[in-house]
Short mmCIF file of C-alpha atoms in Angstrom, two decimals:
data_model
loop_
_atom_site.label_atom_id
_atom_site.label_comp_id
_atom_site.label_asym_id
_atom_site.label_seq_id
_atom_site.Cartn_x
_atom_site.Cartn_y
_atom_site.Cartn_z
CA MET A 1 135.43 108.55 109.97
CA ALA A 2 132.89 108.98 112.95
CA GLU A 3 129.15 108.78 112.32
CA ASN A 4 128.80 112.51 113.48
CA THR A 5 131.66 113.68 111.08
CA GLN A 6 130.08 112.29 108.24
CA GLN A 7 126.84 113.65 109.38
CA PHE A 8 128.19 117.24 108.86
CA ILE A 9 130.09 116.54 105.94
CA ALA A 10 127.11 115.11 104.16
CA VAL A 11 124.93 118.29 105.39
CA ALA A 12 127.94 120.56 103.92
CA GLN A 13 127.71 118.72 100.42
CA ILE A 14 123.81 119.01 100.44
CA ALA A 15 124.19 122.71 101.02
CA SER A 16 126.91 122.68 98.08
CA GLU A 17 124.32 120.87 95.84
CA LEU A 18 121.76 123.21 96.33
CA HIS A 19 124.07 126.27 95.86
CA HIS A 20 124.54 124.95 92.27
CA ALA A 21 120.90 124.54 91.65
CA LYS A 22 120.55 128.00 93.06
CA SER A 23 123.03 129.59 90.27
CA ILE A 24 121.30 127.70 87.35
CA ALA A 25 117.77 129.16 88.63
CA ILE A 26 118.88 132.62 88.57
CA ASP A 27 119.97 132.13 85.00
CA LEU A 28 116.60 130.33 84.78
CA SER A 29 114.96 133.62 86.12
CA ILE A 30 116.82 135.68 83.52
CA THR A 31 115.11 133.21 80.78
CA SER A 32 111.69 133.67 82.03
CA LYS A 33 112.32 137.72 81.75
CA ASN A 34 113.35 137.30 78.29
CA ALA A 35 110.58 134.87 77.67
CA ARG A 36 108.19 137.42 78.88
CA ALA A 37 109.63 140.11 76.30
CA LEU A 38 109.07 137.87 73.55
CA ALA A 39 105.77 136.64 74.26
CA ALA A 40 105.04 140.29 74.13
CA ARG A 41 106.43 140.71 70.80
CA ALA A 42 104.83 137.29 69.60
CA GLY A 43 101.15 138.72 70.83
CA THR A 44 98.82 136.63 70.00
CA THR A 45 100.26 133.94 67.65
CA ALA A 46 101.57 132.72 70.64
CA ALA A 47 99.49 133.37 73.58
CA GLY A 48 99.93 130.32 75.62
CA PHE A 49 103.81 131.46 75.93
CA ASN A 50 102.83 134.19 78.06
CA GLU A 51 101.23 131.84 80.43
CA ILE A 52 104.61 129.61 80.28
CA THR A 53 106.89 132.29 81.27
CA GLY A 54 104.72 132.78 84.46
CA PHE A 55 105.30 129.35 85.46
CA ILE A 56 109.43 129.62 84.73
CA GLU A 57 109.34 132.43 86.78
CA ASN A 58 107.83 130.65 89.43
CA LEU A 59 110.09 127.73 89.00
CA ALA A 60 113.21 129.71 89.24
CA ASN A 61 111.97 131.84 92.50
CA LEU A 62 110.93 128.33 94.02
CA THR A 63 114.17 126.78 93.39
CA ILE A 64 115.97 129.98 94.50
CA THR A 65 114.15 130.03 97.81
CA THR A 66 114.40 126.37 98.62
CA ALA A 67 118.25 127.01 98.01
CA ASN A 68 117.98 129.73 100.29
CA LEU A 69 116.15 127.80 103.09
CA VAL A 70 118.38 124.78 102.49
CA ASN A 71 121.62 126.65 103.01
CA GLN A 72 120.22 128.44 106.20
CA GLN A 73 119.16 125.21 107.67
CA ALA A 74 122.55 123.55 106.56
CA VAL A 75 124.53 126.03 108.32
CA LYS A 76 122.38 125.70 111.35
CA LEU A 77 122.85 121.70 110.83
CA VAL A 78 126.48 121.83 110.29
CA HIS A 79 126.82 124.11 113.41
CA ASP A 80 124.79 121.58 115.63
CA ALA A 81 126.49 118.74 114.28
CA ALA A 82 129.79 120.22 114.95
CA ARG A 83 128.73 121.02 118.34
CA GLN A 84 127.31 117.47 118.54
CA PHE A 85 130.84 116.21 117.53
CA ARG A 86 132.56 118.14 120.01
CA ASP A 87 130.07 117.22 122.73
CA ASN A 88 130.68 113.29 121.62
CA GLY A 89 134.84 114.19 122.23
CA LEU A 90 134.04 115.82 125.54
CA LEU A 91 131.96 112.53 126.60
CA ARG A 92 134.75 110.22 125.55
CA GLN A 93 137.40 112.39 127.43
CA LEU A 94 134.88 112.49 130.53
CA GLN A 95 134.35 108.43 130.09
CA SER A 96 138.24 107.99 130.38
CA ALA A 97 138.63 110.55 133.16
CA TYR A 98 135.90 108.75 134.97
CA GLN A 99 137.46 105.40 134.57
CA HIS A 100 140.51 106.20 135.70
CA SER A 101 139.56 108.32 138.69
CA ALA A 102 139.22 107.47 142.18
CA SER A 103 135.71 107.36 143.78
CA ILE A 104 135.91 110.98 144.99
CA GLY A 105 136.80 112.16 141.26
CA GLN A 106 134.24 109.80 139.86
CA GLN A 107 131.36 111.67 142.41
CA ARG A 108 132.76 114.93 141.02
CA LEU A 109 132.43 113.95 137.43
CA ILE A 110 128.74 112.44 137.44
CA LYS A 111 126.87 115.35 136.99
CA LEU A 112 128.92 116.44 134.19
CA LEU A 113 129.07 113.13 132.58
CA ARG A 114 124.76 113.03 132.60
CA GLN A 115 124.73 116.79 131.34
CA THR A 116 126.99 115.85 128.42
CA GLU A 117 124.88 112.60 127.51
CA SER A 118 121.64 114.53 127.68
CA ALA A 119 123.10 117.52 125.45
CA ILE A 120 124.11 114.80 122.95
CA ALA A 121 120.54 113.33 122.87
CA ASP A 122 119.12 116.42 122.75
CA ALA A 123 120.98 117.58 119.88
CA GLN A 124 120.14 114.67 117.92
CA ILE A 125 116.74 114.83 118.05
CA ASN A 126 116.95 118.70 116.86
CA ILE A 127 119.47 117.11 113.95
CA ASP A 128 117.09 114.57 113.21
CA LYS A 129 114.04 117.07 112.74
CA ASP A 130 115.85 119.43 110.71
CA MET A 131 117.11 116.59 108.37
CA ASN A 132 113.52 115.50 107.95
CA GLN A 133 112.77 119.10 106.71
CA LEU A 134 115.33 119.16 104.41
CA THR A 135 114.34 115.91 102.85
CA GLN A 136 110.87 117.53 102.66
CA ARG A 137 112.17 120.78 100.90
CA ILE A 138 114.11 119.07 98.32
CA GLU A 139 111.31 116.60 97.63
CA GLN A 140 108.86 119.51 97.29
CA THR A 141 111.29 121.12 94.84
CA GLN A 142 111.46 117.59 92.60
CA ASN A 143 107.86 117.34 92.33
CA ASP A 144 107.60 120.96 90.71
CA LEU A 145 110.42 120.47 88.51
CA ARG A 146 108.38 117.66 86.91
CA SER A 147 106.14 120.01 85.81
CA ALA A 148 108.91 121.72 83.79
CA LYS A 149 108.73 118.91 81.29
CA VAL A 150 105.34 119.53 80.19
CA VAL A 151 106.36 123.35 80.45
CA THR A 152 108.84 122.88 77.80
CA VAL A 153 106.97 120.70 75.51
CA VAL A 154 104.12 123.30 75.64
CA ALA A 155 106.76 125.95 74.96
CA ARG A 156 107.72 124.35 71.67
CA ILE A 157 104.25 123.64 70.57
CA GLU A 158 103.54 127.78 71.00
CA SER A 159 106.79 128.41 69.53
CA THR A 160 105.59 126.97 66.24
CA ARG A 161 102.65 129.08 66.25
CA ALA A 162 104.74 132.20 66.41
CA SER A 163 105.81 134.37 63.60
CA ALA A 164 108.78 132.90 61.73
CA ASP A 165 111.20 135.65 62.92
CA LEU A 166 110.37 134.74 66.97
CA GLN A 167 110.46 131.06 66.57
CA SER A 168 114.15 130.49 67.06
CA SER A 169 113.92 132.91 70.05
CA LEU A 170 111.14 130.88 71.58
CA GLU A 171 112.55 127.66 70.75
CA SER A 172 115.77 128.83 72.19
CA VAL A 173 113.72 129.58 75.46
CA ALA A 174 112.19 126.12 75.59
CA ASP A 175 115.62 124.70 75.33
CA ASN A 176 117.03 126.71 77.88
CA VAL A 177 114.27 125.77 80.53
CA GLU A 178 114.80 122.01 79.63
CA ARG A 179 118.36 122.50 79.87
CA SER A 180 118.01 124.25 83.37
CA SER A 181 115.39 121.91 85.06
CA LEU A 182 117.38 119.06 84.29
CA LYS A 183 120.58 120.70 85.80
CA ILE A 184 118.67 121.38 88.74
CA ALA A 185 117.23 118.03 88.84
CA HIS A 186 120.62 116.47 88.83
CA HIS A 187 121.68 118.53 91.75
CA LEU A 188 118.51 118.10 93.70
CA ARG A 189 119.09 114.07 92.93
CA GLN A 190 122.71 114.21 94.11
CA ALA A 191 121.42 116.13 97.39
CA GLN A 192 119.35 113.43 97.93
CA SER A 193 121.87 110.80 97.61
CA PHE A 194 123.66 112.55 100.32
CA LEU A 195 120.88 112.49 102.33
CA ILE A 196 119.93 108.77 101.48
CA GLN A 197 123.89 108.16 102.58
CA GLN A 198 123.34 109.76 105.74
CA GLY A 199 120.24 108.04 106.44
CA ASP A 200 122.26 104.80 106.06
CA VAL A 201 124.48 105.84 108.42
CA GLU A 202 122.35 106.52 111.17
CA MET B 1 150.11 111.84 135.74
CA LYS B 2 152.25 112.69 138.46
CA THR B 3 151.13 115.11 141.16
CA HIS B 4 153.34 116.85 143.60
CA TYR B 5 152.63 119.78 146.16
CA LEU B 6 154.96 122.53 145.65
CA TYR B 7 153.63 124.51 148.53
CA GLN B 8 151.30 124.35 151.25
CA SER B 9 149.81 126.69 153.39
CA GLU B 10 146.82 127.37 155.60
CA GLN B 11 145.36 129.75 152.88
CA HIS B 12 146.69 128.02 149.48
CA SER B 13 148.49 125.19 147.95
CA TRP B 14 150.49 124.91 144.73
CA LEU B 15 150.03 122.01 142.77
CA PHE B 16 152.66 120.49 140.15
CA PHE B 17 150.96 117.79 137.52
CA GLY B 18 152.96 116.22 134.93
CA ARG B 19 155.23 113.69 133.67
CA ASP B 20 152.06 111.62 132.38
CA GLU B 21 153.11 108.01 131.78
CA ASN B 22 150.15 107.42 129.22
CA LYS B 23 150.91 110.54 126.98
CA LYS B 24 151.78 109.76 122.87
CA ASP B 25 155.19 109.79 122.59
CA ASP B 26 155.15 112.26 119.69
CA ILE B 27 153.45 115.24 122.07
CA ILE B 28 155.82 117.06 124.03
CA ASP B 29 155.53 116.60 127.66
CA THR B 30 153.94 119.68 129.57
CA ASN B 31 153.70 120.83 133.65
CA GLN B 32 150.30 121.80 134.67
CA TYR B 33 150.08 123.76 138.19
CA LEU B 34 146.99 124.41 139.77
CA ILE B 35 146.75 127.31 142.86
CA LYS B 36 144.07 126.37 145.21
CA THR B 37 142.37 128.18 147.97
CA LYS B 38 139.42 127.21 150.05
CA ARG B 39 136.85 128.44 147.53
CA ARG B 40 138.79 129.19 144.37
CA ALA B 41 141.53 127.63 142.26
CA ILE B 42 143.28 128.64 139.12
CA LEU B 43 144.81 125.85 136.60
CA LEU B 44 147.96 127.41 134.78
CA ASP B 45 148.62 126.53 131.26
CA PRO B 46 146.13 123.94 131.06
CA GLY B 47 147.65 121.94 128.44
CA GLY B 48 146.36 120.36 125.14
CA ILE B 49 143.15 118.63 123.84
CA GLU B 50 145.36 115.16 124.06
CA LEU B 51 145.91 115.96 127.94
CA PHE B 52 142.58 117.04 128.82
CA SER B 53 141.13 113.55 130.27
CA GLN B 54 144.34 112.98 132.50
CA MET B 55 144.10 116.65 133.49
CA LEU B 56 140.70 116.61 134.57
CA THR B 57 141.07 113.25 136.54
CA ALA B 58 144.05 114.59 138.04
CA VAL B 59 142.38 118.01 139.06
CA LEU B 60 139.31 116.35 140.61
CA GLN B 61 140.97 114.34 142.98
CA HIS B 62 141.80 117.70 144.38
CA ILE B 63 139.15 120.04 144.17
CA GLU B 64 135.26 120.30 143.06
CA LEU B 65 134.65 121.27 139.61
CA GLU B 66 132.70 124.46 140.51
CA GLN B 67 135.73 125.35 142.62
CA LEU B 68 137.72 125.73 139.48
CA THR B 69 136.90 129.45 138.76
CA ASP B 70 139.80 130.76 136.98
CA LEU B 71 142.49 129.72 134.23
CA PHE B 72 145.62 131.21 132.98
CA ALA B 73 147.30 130.71 129.46
CA SER B 74 150.64 132.39 129.12
CA HIS B 75 150.34 132.53 125.59
CA GLN B 76 148.40 131.13 122.44
CA ASP B 77 150.30 127.92 122.04
CA PRO B 78 148.23 124.44 121.51
CA ASP B 79 150.19 122.70 124.15
CA ILE B 80 149.28 125.53 126.64
CA ILE B 81 145.54 125.84 125.87
CA SER B 82 144.14 123.86 122.93
CA SER B 83 142.00 121.85 125.89
CA LEU B 84 140.30 125.27 126.30
CA GLY B 85 137.19 124.30 124.12
CA LEU B 86 136.75 121.12 126.42
CA TRP B 87 137.07 123.09 129.70
CA ASP B 88 134.60 125.59 128.26
CA GLN B 89 131.90 123.09 128.26
CA CYS B 90 132.77 121.87 132.04
CA LEU B 91 133.05 124.94 133.68
CA ASP B 92 129.81 127.76 133.97
CA ASN B 93 131.50 130.22 135.90
CA ALA B 94 135.24 130.64 134.97
CA THR B 95 137.37 133.46 133.62
CA LEU B 96 140.55 132.82 131.62
CA HIS B 97 143.56 135.30 132.32
CA ALA B 98 145.55 135.58 129.08
CA PRO B 99 147.47 137.85 126.77
CA TRP B 100 145.34 140.55 125.33
CA LEU B 101 147.18 140.22 122.06
CA TRP B 102 146.06 136.60 121.47
CA GLU B 103 142.34 136.90 122.60
CA GLY B 104 141.15 136.76 119.18
CA PHE B 105 143.43 133.71 118.20
CA ILE B 106 142.69 131.89 121.36
CA ARG B 107 139.07 132.11 121.14
CA HIS B 108 139.61 129.52 118.09
CA PHE B 109 140.01 127.10 120.54
CA GLY B 110 136.27 127.38 121.66
CA MET B 111 134.82 129.74 123.93
CA ASN B 112 131.10 130.01 124.86
CA SER B 113 131.03 130.26 128.78
CA ILE B 114 134.22 131.04 129.88
CA ARG B 115 135.15 134.94 130.26
CA TYR B 116 138.48 136.20 128.65
CA ASN B 117 140.16 138.61 130.96
CA ALA B 118 142.81 140.07 128.44
CA LEU B 119 145.93 141.05 130.67
CA PRO B 120 147.47 144.28 129.25
CA ASP B 121 151.18 144.41 127.99
CA SER B 122 151.96 145.79 131.82
CA GLY B 123 150.83 142.91 133.31
CA GLY B 124 148.62 142.60 136.45
CA SER B 125 147.35 140.85 139.59
CA LEU B 126 144.60 138.55 140.88
CA ASP B 127 142.83 138.32 144.19
CA LEU B 128 142.21 134.59 144.43
CA ASN B 129 140.15 134.27 147.56
CA GLY B 130 142.70 136.50 149.52
CA VAL B 131 145.79 135.38 147.86
CA THR B 132 147.47 137.77 145.33
CA ILE B 133 149.24 136.26 142.42
CA GLU B 134 151.01 138.70 139.61
CA PHE B 135 150.91 138.16 136.12
CA ILE B 136 154.36 139.21 135.20
CA PRO B 137 155.29 140.34 131.50
CA ALA B 138 157.37 137.79 129.53
CA HIS B 139 156.80 139.08 126.02
CA TYR B 140 158.77 137.47 123.12
CA LEU B 141 159.90 134.84 125.46
CA HIS B 142 158.87 133.09 123.48
CA SER B 143 155.37 134.61 122.49
CA SER B 144 155.03 138.36 121.32
CA GLY B 145 152.26 138.41 123.89
CA ASN B 146 153.06 136.36 126.77
CA PHE B 147 152.97 136.07 130.98
CA HIS B 148 154.20 134.31 133.76
CA VAL B 149 152.85 133.90 137.26
CA TYR B 150 154.48 134.81 140.55
CA ASP B 151 153.25 134.32 143.76
CA PRO B 152 155.30 136.47 146.43
CA THR B 153 153.83 134.61 149.42
CA ALA B 154 154.78 131.05 148.33
CA LYS B 155 157.82 132.57 146.35
CA ILE B 156 157.05 130.30 143.24
CA LEU B 157 157.84 131.62 139.40
CA MET B 158 155.58 129.79 136.96
CA SER B 159 158.00 130.58 134.16
CA GLY B 160 156.23 129.50 131.06
CA ASP B 161 158.57 128.43 128.34
CA ILE B 162 161.62 130.16 130.27
CA GLY B 163 163.68 127.05 132.03
CA ALA B 164 161.82 124.80 129.83
CA ALA B 165 163.71 121.41 129.08
CA LEU B 166 163.08 118.38 126.40
CA ASP B 167 162.76 115.68 128.94
CA HIS B 168 161.46 112.12 128.88
CA SER B 169 158.45 111.20 131.08
CA GLY B 170 160.15 109.44 133.77
CA ALA B 171 162.54 112.58 134.36
CA PRO B 172 162.86 113.78 138.05
CA ILE B 173 160.35 116.93 139.02
CA PHE B 174 163.44 119.18 140.38
CA VAL B 175 166.59 119.88 138.52
CA GLU B 176 169.21 117.66 140.29
CA ASP B 177 172.40 118.38 138.20
CA PHE B 178 172.47 121.84 136.75
CA ALA B 179 175.30 120.87 134.25
CA GLN B 180 173.55 117.72 133.30
CA HIS B 181 170.54 119.58 132.87
CA ILE B 182 171.69 122.26 130.45
CA PRO B 183 171.90 120.16 127.25
CA LYS B 184 168.04 119.27 127.67
CA MET B 185 167.19 122.96 127.70
CA GLN B 186 170.19 124.59 125.61
CA TYR B 187 168.68 124.42 122.16
CA PHE B 188 165.17 124.87 123.20
CA HIS B 189 166.34 128.38 124.58
CA GLU B 190 168.58 128.75 121.62
CA ARG B 191 165.98 128.26 119.02
CA TRP B 192 162.39 129.08 120.76
CA MET B 193 163.61 132.40 122.32
CA PRO B 194 163.70 135.23 119.63
CA SER B 195 165.04 138.00 121.58
CA ASN B 196 168.24 138.71 123.86
CA ARG B 197 167.07 141.97 124.34
CA ALA B 198 163.54 140.74 125.89
CA LYS B 199 165.70 138.01 127.67
CA ASN B 200 167.95 140.71 129.46
CA ASP B 201 165.07 142.46 130.37
CA TRP B 202 163.14 139.82 132.04
CA ILE B 203 166.35 138.36 133.72
CA LYS B 204 166.64 141.73 135.30
CA ARG B 205 163.25 142.08 136.37
CA VAL B 206 163.06 138.54 137.84
CA ARG B 207 166.33 138.95 139.68
CA GLN B 208 164.48 141.42 141.74
CA LEU B 209 161.65 138.79 143.02
CA ASP B 210 162.31 136.61 145.68
CA ILE B 211 162.13 133.10 144.03
CA GLU B 212 162.18 129.60 145.79
CA TYR B 213 160.68 127.86 142.80
CA MET B 214 160.92 128.68 139.39
CA ALA B 215 158.50 126.32 137.51
CA PRO B 216 158.49 125.59 133.82
CA GLN B 217 155.87 124.62 131.55
CA HIS B 218 158.08 121.99 130.34
CA GLY B 219 160.87 119.62 131.99
CA ALA B 220 162.57 119.68 135.74
CA ILE B 221 161.53 122.67 138.08
CA PHE B 222 164.62 124.60 139.58
CA LYS B 223 164.55 125.00 143.43
CA GLY B 224 166.64 127.19 145.83
CA ASP B 225 170.24 128.16 144.34
CA MET B 226 169.17 126.41 140.99
CA VAL B 227 166.88 129.50 140.29
CA LYS B 228 170.09 131.92 140.42
CA ARG B 229 172.24 129.35 138.71
CA PHE B 230 169.54 129.13 135.63
CA LEU B 231 169.44 132.91 135.38
CA ASP B 232 173.20 133.22 135.17
CA TRP B 233 173.15 130.65 132.34
CA PHE B 234 170.35 132.15 130.74
CA GLU B 235 172.00 135.73 130.89
CA ALA B 236 174.93 134.38 129.01
CA LEU B 237 173.15 132.68 126.35
CA GLU B 238 172.71 133.96 123.07
CA VAL B 239 169.16 133.40 121.75
CA GLY B 240 167.28 133.67 118.23
CA SER B 241 169.48 130.96 116.77
CA ALA B 242 167.91 130.43 113.60
CA ILE B 243 169.23 133.82 112.12
CA GLU B 244 172.68 133.38 111.07
CA SER B 245 174.88 135.89 112.31
#
């Protein structure tokens, strides 16, 4: 498969992973709203829980925002990479035409050949820049996810302080946060591995 | 790619491009035509992606790229116009004349800079730097939105898939023996052409044109008396053969 083809397939795969992460983040956002209601019912017996719900909500929102941004960027990247793929195809055709042309045809082709080469080079600079931004966004979300582990532990401790009737619900919230953050982390790792593979191809 | 002048005058010329020796065996051989005037040129049925570099090479032997201001697609098939996306990247100021019916479909081949002139069902004409060419309706022959190009000065009818023959790339450019040519075009017309009514309507209109060359998109070109022989033969032919009677 041509390098350029791999490039836009990789971008589409990254977008797909982020789409999965976003679906989980939407569930997480619902969890955080439930957690807020539970925290209100628990009152002072699980005061720390109230703080945690804010964090869960932020984490969910951050993941959703990142997924949306990555998706927008991925659409642009796929478009640019597809355009570059077509330009590469055109360049091969122009090179072939140049090779088979007499001098008058070659003179007429030179300008077009240079324009196409330059368009391909410019597109690659843009694609590389967008890829770097994509990598940074995914890394940032991964960093934020690391604190989800701490949140889960704190949530479990706080749940033990709550009254017996709320304990299992609060534990369930903690479980949910843990499960969701693990799943999101998995999809981000997958997205990152596509980025690394893409980097290896280049 | 063979090149042959079909017509030359002070004002304009008709060029034939075809019989490409480097064509892959499993794609159908196609004929392309270029009408060039001093300042402008139109490429008729520019061909598929597979043919683009050969066509570009051939065209640039005769004109500057900037001179190619117009393209024509008789219909939407890939062997007619799938190279459009590549031409689109090469031409800054060109118009594609093609059936209105296929605009939304043909644009899938990639059109960013080329303009689309949607030909109405009734046809139309184009003034190419003082040379008038006519877009003659040929709907359902074979495509449901289909046109041919007629040049009354050169007396040439570019007849798209009508008169097409499935022949090898070394075949002569002109029909030399009509009887021997029939087997090369019979199945094509019986199977690809769907409507006897459309066929007869087209023949009736075309018989009124003064034609010296009938130039199809595949196979040999009909010249002089061969044009009339083709029309007589086609008139007697039952088409739409895939439907059992």
